[in-house]
Structure formats: structure tokens, C-alpha cells
Amino acid sequence: MGAMTDITERPGALDLLKAPVTVLVGHFGAGKTEIAINLAVAFKRRGEVVALADLDLVKPYFRSRLARHELGALGVGVVVPEGDMVYADLPILVPQVKGLIARAGDGAGRLVIDVGGDDLGARVLGAIAGLTDPSHTDVLFVVNGRRPFAETLDEVATMLREVEVAARLRITGLVANTHLMEETSPAVVREGLDLARQLAGLTGIPLRFCAVLARVAALPELDDARAICPILPLERRIVPPFAVKVRLPVPLKGAAVV
Amino acid sequence: MAKKLMKGCEAIGEAAIHAGCRLFFGYPITPQNEIPEYMSARLPQVGGVFLQAESEVAASNMLYGAAGAGCRVFTSSSSPGISLMAEAISYIAGAELPVVIVNIMRGGPGLGGILPSQSDYFQATKGGGHGDYRVLVLAPSTVQEAADLTQDAFDLADHYRNPVMVVGDGLIGQMMEPVEFKRSISPEELPAKPWATTGCSDRKPNIINSLFLNPEELEAHNWHLHRKYQDMAREIRWESWKLEEPVDVLIVAYGTVARICKTAIDTLRARGVKVGLFRPISLFPYPSEQLSQAVEKAGKVLVTELSTGQMLEDVQAIVAGRKPVSFYGRVGGMVMSPEEIEREVDKLVAS
């Protein structure tokens, strides 16, 4: 990889994820899918064995399964419904997920689970055994304070509790992911960090990392944010067809990470 | 107000609230479920009513009733659901009631699939239901534009006392972009509707009806509606993009497809290819005159749609044989890439 700045070469967000299973939950549209894909790619680049399970039973478009061929080419196993059902908007829970959870960390590598939004999307977790041990499974709650119904501390705290009830799981970490896509400024990122820290203060659940578009993450204006928590630089992988797509094998150039 | 990151569906819902709409009646169908979902959460917060009807047929007739009572009201659906609403839309047009209908189009015919499509162009712009009627049709290409046009749709519906339809392919409904709501009006601030059936203790009864047994009266009503549809020409909207200078190829596209074309045009222009875009925003009334002028300064015309060629027929009629018109379509939920558009333009330039 030479002199390229790569998140796999630095300590940071990934080092805090000790458990072999990472589950991403949160509000509808909070950014779980992009973070799940970016985490899977980052773990893979570290040389780990990684599988990504798409358990999004809520949204019909822009699901992580859309990246299945590119992830597969990188060597990330992707667990999605088979055949034509991959296109369906049906609540299909792929049975292999249970085996992957049981075997994760035990020679079978890591498993990243992308879950649908809100308590509705998290409900599927309540039907899956083997996720309740925090040393085995990290359950990360992703917060984007610029999303509808997620703009105040009260709203995100309420959703966090509703997700825990629906998933029948304890949330073990918070991820700050406040952004406005390409219009994200350092000020928006800081505003999101504030909201996530308030949520951490209220719930006692630690803030694990802040996810930021790679281009913004590299800005010096975010140096103060880096002192608060690690930053996970993100490359958008699931984009509409008019966007110029970043191909998966492209390294995360220029992204400074603490 | 601070910008929010919203899906097109959510932005459309919030725009309706900013337009003073407090009533939503609908029935779920992918890929527009986020609109009823959003309204079910938001309307109770602002003193409105969300009602999931037993079917699209019921929902669309609830629109008839609420609009007749003078309320701003809207529904949303996706292609098969709009077909079910066609009868009520004809009745609403006949009775001259203002309603807003959103169609987040998916692949058809029949149940089709849940992925993006633009194959309801004929249905939206040429009728869909029975009788001589038209609905004003607006086609956004960004989430911000979806919000803005939805707000405008309520004003236009009230002004013309006619259904206004906002059509988006599935992508517009599902993708997320930053949105800002620049204006807001409360139901109390809306202009009065003296024709509405609001109780008649101190005036002659208002009658809302689409039944005219007397043929002379029905003929007069039809010509009255016709003149109204002609008046809608004032609402023509379009975007000309990179058409300041003559072009070798003029691309005509609307909605998300127009954005795919813009990405392709940027690449083509970097290679020195003279190409530009004409994007109709109002699909009825169609910007015929404006397109006609753009065609004058173009060598060839390329129409591209997520259909097997529907808007194509209107463009062919406008071009009227003056320039060659070619077509590139994807269907079934398949969406063309910018590279496919580049390839089509290259072929036209080389031929």
C-alpha cells in the first residue's frame, strides 16, 4: 500500500471494535448501510475474514446488497436473499446468518450486520439468538441529527430505547454520523458530535467513533473533533446512477484518521 | 430553517405540510411507502389527519370529499395504485376539485416490479381515466425540486380547481439529498374557497358534481374544461442545459434520467462533443414551443426515458421531421448509466 494514507494502517475506529460481530441500528436513513459497507471493506483491508449480512427488511432501494458483487470481488462475503428475492421488498431473513453469528470470531472471522431503520427495522434482531453477549457482539446506534425525527436529543434518545426494546438487545456504542451528503461541512459534523455526546451523557453508552465523508474528514477544521473521538472516513458506495461512482478497490486516499 | 437530509418521499410529505395541507388519505405500495409513513408520523403533530384507506379506490374518493369541503388534501401511490385511482381522478377533474396526487413510478405493466420507471408518462399526461380531461403534471429531478414542486402543486390545484400530479421515478422517492423549505403557509392563511360545500345556512347551496344529463350542458362543461387546460400553458416549465451554443446532439430527458444525462454531458463535453440537454419540468402542459426552438439549433435529437418510448411520441410530433430523432430506453427497473448515454451520443455523432 506504500505511502498511501489508509485507515487500515492507523489505530482508530476499527480498533475499538473488539467483538467479532458488529450490528448497526438506528433511525431510518441514519447511514447504517454506508457505515456497514465501509467497515466491512476496512476490516477486509486489514486482512481479516469478513462477511456482511444485509438484514434490511424495511427499505426497498439503496440497500447494502447492491454492493454485493463489488464486495464479493474484494473477498467480503455478502449474505442476502437468494435469486430474484434479492430484489424483493419482502421480510426475508436469510438462515445462514444464524450460523455466521455462532461461528464469528471462532475462526470464521468478522460479521457486520446491516439492519433496517427505526424500531421496525430492528425488530428482526429480536428473532435472532446469539447477539446478547457484548464481548461477542457490538450493537452500534448510528445518529444523524439532520434526519427527520432525529433532530433533538429527546427524539434520538426515544428511538434508542425503542430500538433496544424491538431488538431485545442492549446498545453498546454510539456512532455520530450527522451529515448532509456532499454539502456536509465541518460545522455540521461538530453539531452531530455534540448531539452524540449529549446522547452518551444521557444514556451512559459510549461514543465509539464519528463517521465522516473522507473528503471532509481530511479537513484541518476537524482537528478538534479528532481529539474527541476517532473518525471513520467514509466513501459513499451506494449512490444513485447519475453520481460518479467510487469503485471499491480504490484506496481511501488522503483521509486522515486518528 | 436548517437544511435536512431527506428522502424524496419524506421531502414531498413535509412540503405538503408547508403548503398548508393537513389531510392525507392513501394505501401503501413500494416504492413510495415513505410518504404515508412520514405523513402518519407528522400529521398528528400539526393537527392533521392521516388515514390509511382500505384501497386506493377508497383513498382517491376520500380526496374527492375532502377537496369538495374546501380542504387541501393529497395522496401518493405508485403506478398500479394510480391505475386504481384513475376513476376518481376523472370524477375529480369533472367536478373541478383541487387535489394533489403523487406518483412514484415503478416498472409495469401489471404488478411489474418495485424498481424505478417512467412508464406512466402516457397515463399522467394523456388522461388515465375516462373522458376529456387533463391533469397538470410536474416532474422533479432532485429532492429539493420534488419539495418545491409539491408546494407549487397545491397552489396550482387551487388556482385551476384541477388535479395536479407530481411524477417521480422510484429514485426520486428513495434517494436522500439536502432539502430546505423556503416558505410555509398555515391552513388558516389560505385563500377562501367560496365554491366549497362548507354548510349553507346563510347562502345558496353549492353543488359539486360531475353528472350532466343534459347534453348541451355537458358539451358546454367540456369546452369550459378544455379552455382551462389551454390556460394551463402559463404554467409551462423547463430547463435548458448547455444549450447556449448550437449542439450536434440535443438530449431530451426528464426526472432522474436528466441528471444521468448531465453526468454524461459533462464527460462528453470534456472530450469536445457538442451536446446539451432539454429537460421538461411540466409534462402537461408540455414545453413544446421551447423544445421546438432548441431543436432548431441542434443537429440531431436523442430522447431517453425509463420506458420503451412514451415522451418520445410528443417529441417526434414537436420535431415534425425537421431533425432526426433517436431513442434510448431502459425498462423493467433497469436504469441507464451515464456511460450508456455517452455511447448513444457517440454513435449519433459518428453516423
PDB file of C-alpha atoms in Angstrom, chain A residues 18-229:
ATOM      1  CA  LYS A  18     -13.166  -5.793  19.543  1.00  0.00           C
ATOM      2  CA  ALA A  19     -16.233  -8.022  19.286  1.00  0.00           C
ATOM      3  CA  PRO A  20     -16.340 -10.176  16.149  1.00  0.00           C
ATOM      4  CA  VAL A  21     -19.947  -9.242  15.353  1.00  0.00           C
ATOM      5  CA  THR A  22     -20.887  -5.606  14.643  1.00  0.00           C
ATOM      6  CA  VAL A  23     -24.576  -4.776  14.356  1.00  0.00           C
ATOM      7  CA  LEU A  24     -25.663  -1.370  13.016  1.00  0.00           C
ATOM      8  CA  VAL A  25     -29.009   0.020  14.134  1.00  0.00           C
ATOM      9  CA  GLY A  26     -30.568   3.469  14.229  1.00  0.00           C
ATOM     10  CA  HIS A  27     -33.092   5.799  12.723  1.00  0.00           C
ATOM     11  CA  PHE A  28     -34.383   5.258   9.205  1.00  0.00           C
ATOM     12  CA  GLY A  29     -31.753   6.804   6.913  1.00  0.00           C
ATOM     13  CA  ALA A  30     -29.165   7.369   9.661  1.00  0.00           C
ATOM     14  CA  GLY A  31     -26.381   5.933   7.476  1.00  0.00           C
ATOM     15  CA  LYS A  32     -26.178   2.328   8.695  1.00  0.00           C
ATOM     16  CA  THR A  33     -25.721   0.825   5.228  1.00  0.00           C
ATOM     17  CA  GLU A  34     -22.813   3.020   4.172  1.00  0.00           C
ATOM     18  CA  ILE A  35     -21.093   2.537   7.525  1.00  0.00           C
ATOM     19  CA  ALA A  36     -21.650  -1.233   7.359  1.00  0.00           C
ATOM     20  CA  ILE A  37     -20.093  -1.440   3.893  1.00  0.00           C
ATOM     21  CA  ASN A  38     -17.198   0.860   4.789  1.00  0.00           C
ATOM     22  CA  LEU A  39     -16.489  -1.137   7.963  1.00  0.00           C
ATOM     23  CA  ALA A  40     -16.559  -4.421   6.063  1.00  0.00           C
ATOM     24  CA  VAL A  41     -14.146  -3.068   3.448  1.00  0.00           C
ATOM     25  CA  ALA A  42     -11.867  -1.612   6.127  1.00  0.00           C
ATOM     26  CA  PHE A  43     -11.756  -4.881   8.086  1.00  0.00           C
ATOM     27  CA  LYS A  44     -11.039  -6.743   4.865  1.00  0.00           C
ATOM     28  CA  ARG A  45      -8.133  -4.414   4.072  1.00  0.00           C
ATOM     29  CA  ARG A  46      -6.690  -5.264   7.460  1.00  0.00           C
ATOM     30  CA  GLY A  47      -6.552  -8.823   6.263  1.00  0.00           C
ATOM     31  CA  GLU A  48      -9.470 -10.064   8.309  1.00  0.00           C
ATOM     32  CA  VAL A  49     -12.071 -12.534   7.097  1.00  0.00           C
ATOM     33  CA  VAL A  50     -15.296 -10.531   6.831  1.00  0.00           C
ATOM     34  CA  ALA A  51     -18.903 -11.208   5.923  1.00  0.00           C
ATOM     35  CA  LEU A  52     -21.664  -8.630   5.591  1.00  0.00           C
ATOM     36  CA  ALA A  53     -25.266  -9.606   6.252  1.00  0.00           C
ATOM     37  CA  ASP A  54     -27.976  -7.402   4.777  1.00  0.00           C
ATOM     38  CA  LEU A  55     -30.919  -7.738   7.139  1.00  0.00           C
ATOM     39  CA  ASP A  56     -32.624  -4.578   5.921  1.00  0.00           C
ATOM     40  CA  LEU A  57     -36.226  -5.684   5.732  1.00  0.00           C
ATOM     41  CA  VAL A  58     -37.527  -2.105   5.587  1.00  0.00           C
ATOM     42  CA  LYS A  59     -36.226  -0.076   2.681  1.00  0.00           C
ATOM     43  CA  PRO A  60     -36.592  -1.211  -0.918  1.00  0.00           C
ATOM     44  CA  TYR A  61     -33.739   0.742  -2.587  1.00  0.00           C
ATOM     45  CA  PHE A  62     -30.144   1.652  -1.718  1.00  0.00           C
ATOM     46  CA  ARG A  63     -29.592  -1.483   0.343  1.00  0.00           C
ATOM     47  CA  SER A  64     -26.125  -2.891   1.021  1.00  0.00           C
ATOM     48  CA  ARG A  65     -26.976  -5.871  -1.208  1.00  0.00           C
ATOM     49  CA  LEU A  66     -26.490  -3.531  -4.190  1.00  0.00           C
ATOM     50  CA  ALA A  67     -22.751  -3.664  -3.488  1.00  0.00           C
ATOM     51  CA  ARG A  68     -22.706  -7.461  -3.254  1.00  0.00           C
ATOM     52  CA  HIS A  69     -20.767  -8.067  -6.477  1.00  0.00           C
ATOM     53  CA  GLU A  70     -18.102  -5.463  -5.740  1.00  0.00           C
ATOM     54  CA  LEU A  71     -17.793  -6.603  -2.127  1.00  0.00           C
ATOM     55  CA  GLY A  72     -17.607 -10.190  -3.322  1.00  0.00           C
ATOM     56  CA  ALA A  73     -14.761  -9.250  -5.683  1.00  0.00           C
ATOM     57  CA  LEU A  74     -12.877  -7.835  -2.696  1.00  0.00           C
ATOM     58  CA  GLY A  75     -13.375 -11.074  -0.821  1.00  0.00           C
ATOM     59  CA  VAL A  76     -16.104  -9.853   1.535  1.00  0.00           C
ATOM     60  CA  GLY A  77     -18.817 -12.494   1.809  1.00  0.00           C
ATOM     61  CA  VAL A  78     -22.273 -10.969   1.415  1.00  0.00           C
ATOM     62  CA  VAL A  79     -25.301 -12.703   2.866  1.00  0.00           C
ATOM     63  CA  VAL A  80     -28.515 -11.719   1.047  1.00  0.00           C
ATOM     64  CA  PRO A  81     -31.728 -13.442  -0.050  1.00  0.00           C
ATOM     65  CA  GLU A  82     -31.176 -15.783  -2.998  1.00  0.00           C
ATOM     66  CA  GLY A  83     -32.220 -15.473  -6.622  1.00  0.00           C
ATOM     67  CA  ASP A  84     -34.875 -12.953  -7.617  1.00  0.00           C
ATOM     68  CA  MET A  85     -35.748 -12.428  -3.947  1.00  0.00           C
ATOM     69  CA  VAL A  86     -32.700 -10.165  -3.634  1.00  0.00           C
ATOM     70  CA  TYR A  87     -34.845  -7.554  -5.443  1.00  0.00           C
ATOM     71  CA  ALA A  88     -37.944  -8.067  -3.324  1.00  0.00           C
ATOM     72  CA  ASP A  89     -39.286  -5.814  -0.599  1.00  0.00           C
ATOM     73  CA  LEU A  90     -40.190  -8.840   1.499  1.00  0.00           C
ATOM     74  CA  PRO A  91     -39.125  -9.589   5.080  1.00  0.00           C
ATOM     75  CA  ILE A  92     -36.753 -12.431   4.232  1.00  0.00           C
ATOM     76  CA  LEU A  93     -34.370 -13.495   6.978  1.00  0.00           C
ATOM     77  CA  VAL A  94     -31.561 -15.486   5.439  1.00  0.00           C
ATOM     78  CA  PRO A  95     -30.963 -18.627   7.581  1.00  0.00           C
ATOM     79  CA  GLN A  96     -27.148 -18.601   7.126  1.00  0.00           C
ATOM     80  CA  VAL A  97     -26.961 -15.519   9.369  1.00  0.00           C
ATOM     81  CA  LYS A  98     -27.528 -17.578  12.493  1.00  0.00           C
ATOM     82  CA  GLY A  99     -24.607 -19.873  11.671  1.00  0.00           C
ATOM     83  CA  LEU A 100     -22.325 -16.937  10.892  1.00  0.00           C
ATOM     84  CA  ILE A 101     -23.163 -15.313  14.221  1.00  0.00           C
ATOM     85  CA  ALA A 102     -22.450 -18.524  16.113  1.00  0.00           C
ATOM     86  CA  ARG A 103     -19.120 -19.058  14.350  1.00  0.00           C
ATOM     87  CA  ALA A 104     -17.936 -15.419  14.263  1.00  0.00           C
ATOM     88  CA  GLY A 105     -14.569 -14.841  15.908  1.00  0.00           C
ATOM     89  CA  ASP A 106     -14.119 -18.555  16.276  1.00  0.00           C
ATOM     90  CA  GLY A 107     -12.023 -18.943  13.138  1.00  0.00           C
ATOM     91  CA  ALA A 108     -14.892 -17.659  10.986  1.00  0.00           C
ATOM     92  CA  GLY A 109     -13.792 -14.036  11.131  1.00  0.00           C
ATOM     93  CA  ARG A 110     -15.931 -10.954  11.484  1.00  0.00           C
ATOM     94  CA  LEU A 111     -19.554 -10.385  10.696  1.00  0.00           C
ATOM     95  CA  VAL A 112     -21.062  -6.954  10.039  1.00  0.00           C
ATOM     96  CA  ILE A 113     -24.859  -6.870  10.175  1.00  0.00           C
ATOM     97  CA  ASP A 114     -26.751  -4.053   8.419  1.00  0.00           C
ATOM     98  CA  VAL A 115     -30.229  -3.723   9.844  1.00  0.00           C
ATOM     99  CA  GLY A 116     -33.271  -1.731   8.658  1.00  0.00           C
ATOM    100  CA  GLY A 117     -34.153   1.617  10.166  1.00  0.00           C
ATOM    101  CA  ASP A 118     -36.135   2.525  13.285  1.00  0.00           C
ATOM    102  CA  ASP A 119     -37.591   0.064  15.797  1.00  0.00           C
ATOM    103  CA  LEU A 120     -39.429  -1.519  12.875  1.00  0.00           C
ATOM    104  CA  GLY A 121     -36.188  -2.437  11.130  1.00  0.00           C
ATOM    105  CA  ALA A 122     -34.507  -3.542  14.371  1.00  0.00           C
ATOM    106  CA  ARG A 123     -37.297  -5.970  15.198  1.00  0.00           C
ATOM    107  CA  VAL A 124     -35.681  -8.719  13.115  1.00  0.00           C
ATOM    108  CA  LEU A 125     -32.811  -8.837  15.641  1.00  0.00           C
ATOM    109  CA  GLY A 126     -35.192  -9.964  18.344  1.00  0.00           C
ATOM    110  CA  ALA A 127     -35.722 -13.168  16.363  1.00  0.00           C
ATOM    111  CA  ILE A 128     -32.017 -13.997  16.185  1.00  0.00           C
ATOM    112  CA  ALA A 129     -30.215 -15.770  19.014  1.00  0.00           C
ATOM    113  CA  GLY A 130     -26.580 -15.277  19.961  1.00  0.00           C
ATOM    114  CA  LEU A 131     -26.265 -11.495  19.911  1.00  0.00           C
ATOM    115  CA  THR A 132     -26.663 -10.703  23.599  1.00  0.00           C
ATOM    116  CA  ASP A 133     -23.041 -11.139  24.750  1.00  0.00           C
ATOM    117  CA  PRO A 134     -21.292  -7.754  24.443  1.00  0.00           C
ATOM    118  CA  SER A 135     -17.864  -9.420  24.143  1.00  0.00           C
ATOM    119  CA  HIS A 136     -19.195 -11.240  21.074  1.00  0.00           C
ATOM    120  CA  THR A 137     -21.480  -8.565  19.603  1.00  0.00           C
ATOM    121  CA  ASP A 138     -21.236  -4.808  19.402  1.00  0.00           C
ATOM    122  CA  VAL A 139     -24.582  -3.122  18.772  1.00  0.00           C
ATOM    123  CA  LEU A 140     -23.908   0.356  17.391  1.00  0.00           C
ATOM    124  CA  PHE A 141     -26.599   3.043  17.243  1.00  0.00           C
ATOM    125  CA  VAL A 142     -25.979   5.443  14.349  1.00  0.00           C
ATOM    126  CA  VAL A 143     -27.142   9.050  14.746  1.00  0.00           C
ATOM    127  CA  ASN A 144     -27.653  11.621  12.001  1.00  0.00           C
ATOM    128  CA  GLY A 145     -29.122  14.727  13.595  1.00  0.00           C
ATOM    129  CA  ARG A 146     -30.080  16.203  10.225  1.00  0.00           C
ATOM    130  CA  ARG A 147     -32.598  13.447   9.547  1.00  0.00           C
ATOM    131  CA  PRO A 148     -36.339  13.869  10.216  1.00  0.00           C
ATOM    132  CA  PHE A 149     -37.429  12.675  13.684  1.00  0.00           C
ATOM    133  CA  ALA A 150     -33.756  12.552  14.791  1.00  0.00           C
ATOM    134  CA  GLU A 151     -33.095  16.253  15.278  1.00  0.00           C
ATOM    135  CA  THR A 152     -33.343  16.587  19.058  1.00  0.00           C
ATOM    136  CA  LEU A 153     -31.781  14.747  21.983  1.00  0.00           C
ATOM    137  CA  ASP A 154     -35.255  13.702  23.075  1.00  0.00           C
ATOM    138  CA  GLU A 155     -36.070  12.208  19.674  1.00  0.00           C
ATOM    139  CA  VAL A 156     -32.837  10.201  19.372  1.00  0.00           C
ATOM    140  CA  ALA A 157     -32.979   9.015  22.995  1.00  0.00           C
ATOM    141  CA  THR A 158     -36.550   7.815  22.486  1.00  0.00           C
ATOM    142  CA  MET A 159     -35.624   5.975  19.301  1.00  0.00           C
ATOM    143  CA  LEU A 160     -32.606   4.403  21.001  1.00  0.00           C
ATOM    144  CA  ARG A 161     -34.860   2.935  23.680  1.00  0.00           C
ATOM    145  CA  GLU A 162     -37.444   1.790  21.116  1.00  0.00           C
ATOM    146  CA  VAL A 163     -34.740   0.069  19.079  1.00  0.00           C
ATOM    147  CA  GLU A 164     -33.442  -1.720  22.196  1.00  0.00           C
ATOM    148  CA  VAL A 165     -36.930  -2.967  23.025  1.00  0.00           C
ATOM    149  CA  ALA A 166     -37.671  -4.074  19.458  1.00  0.00           C
ATOM    150  CA  ALA A 167     -34.256  -5.738  19.005  1.00  0.00           C
ATOM    151  CA  ARG A 168     -34.278  -7.202  22.528  1.00  0.00           C
ATOM    152  CA  LEU A 169     -30.646  -6.081  22.744  1.00  0.00           C
ATOM    153  CA  ARG A 170     -28.590  -3.512  24.635  1.00  0.00           C
ATOM    154  CA  ILE A 171     -26.908  -0.889  22.511  1.00  0.00           C
ATOM    155  CA  THR A 172     -23.188  -0.972  23.300  1.00  0.00           C
ATOM    156  CA  GLY A 173     -21.925   2.069  21.392  1.00  0.00           C
ATOM    157  CA  LEU A 174     -22.903   5.258  19.573  1.00  0.00           C
ATOM    158  CA  VAL A 175     -21.767   6.406  16.138  1.00  0.00           C
ATOM    159  CA  ALA A 176     -22.012  10.102  15.266  1.00  0.00           C
ATOM    160  CA  ASN A 177     -22.951  10.370  11.603  1.00  0.00           C
ATOM    161  CA  THR A 178     -24.589  13.784  11.203  1.00  0.00           C
ATOM    162  CA  HIS A 179     -24.147  14.868   7.587  1.00  0.00           C
ATOM    163  CA  LEU A 180     -25.765  16.448   4.539  1.00  0.00           C
ATOM    164  CA  MET A 181     -24.170  14.228   1.898  1.00  0.00           C
ATOM    165  CA  GLU A 182     -21.998  16.350  -0.412  1.00  0.00           C
ATOM    166  CA  GLU A 183     -22.999  19.526   1.437  1.00  0.00           C
ATOM    167  CA  THR A 184     -21.506  18.323   4.730  1.00  0.00           C
ATOM    168  CA  SER A 185     -19.351  20.974   6.378  1.00  0.00           C
ATOM    169  CA  PRO A 186     -17.089  20.643   9.439  1.00  0.00           C
ATOM    170  CA  ALA A 187     -19.701  22.682  11.339  1.00  0.00           C
ATOM    171  CA  VAL A 188     -22.365  20.068  10.565  1.00  0.00           C
ATOM    172  CA  VAL A 189     -20.005  17.300  11.756  1.00  0.00           C
ATOM    173  CA  ARG A 190     -19.323  19.158  15.015  1.00  0.00           C
ATOM    174  CA  GLU A 191     -23.024  19.765  15.554  1.00  0.00           C
ATOM    175  CA  GLY A 192     -23.533  15.995  15.187  1.00  0.00           C
ATOM    176  CA  LEU A 193     -20.725  15.224  17.611  1.00  0.00           C
ATOM    177  CA  ASP A 194     -22.394  17.481  20.179  1.00  0.00           C
ATOM    178  CA  LEU A 195     -25.687  15.634  19.782  1.00  0.00           C
ATOM    179  CA  ALA A 196     -23.974  12.225  20.068  1.00  0.00           C
ATOM    180  CA  ARG A 197     -22.066  13.318  23.190  1.00  0.00           C
ATOM    181  CA  GLN A 198     -25.264  14.550  24.784  1.00  0.00           C
ATOM    182  CA  LEU A 199     -26.844  11.188  23.993  1.00  0.00           C
ATOM    183  CA  ALA A 200     -23.816   9.430  25.502  1.00  0.00           C
ATOM    184  CA  GLY A 201     -24.154  11.575  28.621  1.00  0.00           C
ATOM    185  CA  LEU A 202     -27.845  10.820  28.964  1.00  0.00           C
ATOM    186  CA  THR A 203     -27.641   7.070  28.350  1.00  0.00           C
ATOM    187  CA  GLY A 204     -24.157   6.210  29.605  1.00  0.00           C
ATOM    188  CA  ILE A 205     -23.479   4.471  26.287  1.00  0.00           C
ATOM    189  CA  PRO A 206     -20.008   5.382  24.977  1.00  0.00           C
ATOM    190  CA  LEU A 207     -19.471   7.283  21.729  1.00  0.00           C
ATOM    191  CA  ARG A 208     -17.314   4.922  19.651  1.00  0.00           C
ATOM    192  CA  PHE A 209     -16.489   6.926  16.563  1.00  0.00           C
ATOM    193  CA  CYS A 210     -17.606   9.648  14.233  1.00  0.00           C
ATOM    194  CA  ALA A 211     -18.233   8.716  10.597  1.00  0.00           C
ATOM    195  CA  VAL A 212     -17.385  11.486   8.117  1.00  0.00           C
ATOM    196  CA  LEU A 213     -17.166  11.650   4.328  1.00  0.00           C
ATOM    197  CA  ALA A 214     -13.473  11.077   3.550  1.00  0.00           C
ATOM    198  CA  ARG A 215     -13.114  14.420   1.787  1.00  0.00           C
ATOM    199  CA  VAL A 216     -14.435  16.281   4.852  1.00  0.00           C
ATOM    200  CA  ALA A 217     -12.628  14.038   7.334  1.00  0.00           C
ATOM    201  CA  ALA A 218      -9.307  15.212   5.909  1.00  0.00           C
ATOM    202  CA  LEU A 219     -10.019  18.900   6.631  1.00  0.00           C
ATOM    203  CA  PRO A 220      -7.911  20.583   9.346  1.00  0.00           C
ATOM    204  CA  GLU A 221     -11.085  22.219  10.712  1.00  0.00           C
ATOM    205  CA  LEU A 222     -11.928  18.821  12.197  1.00  0.00           C
ATOM    206  CA  ASP A 223      -8.721  18.554  14.242  1.00  0.00           C
ATOM    207  CA  ASP A 224     -10.647  19.437  17.408  1.00  0.00           C
ATOM    208  CA  ALA A 225     -13.207  16.729  16.596  1.00  0.00           C
ATOM    209  CA  ARG A 226     -10.423  14.187  16.222  1.00  0.00           C
ATOM    210  CA  ALA A 227      -9.436  14.882  19.806  1.00  0.00           C
ATOM    211  CA  ILE A 228     -12.923  13.868  20.969  1.00  0.00           C
ATOM    212  CA  CYS A 229     -13.214  10.501  19.267  1.00  0.00           C
TER     213      CYS A 229
END
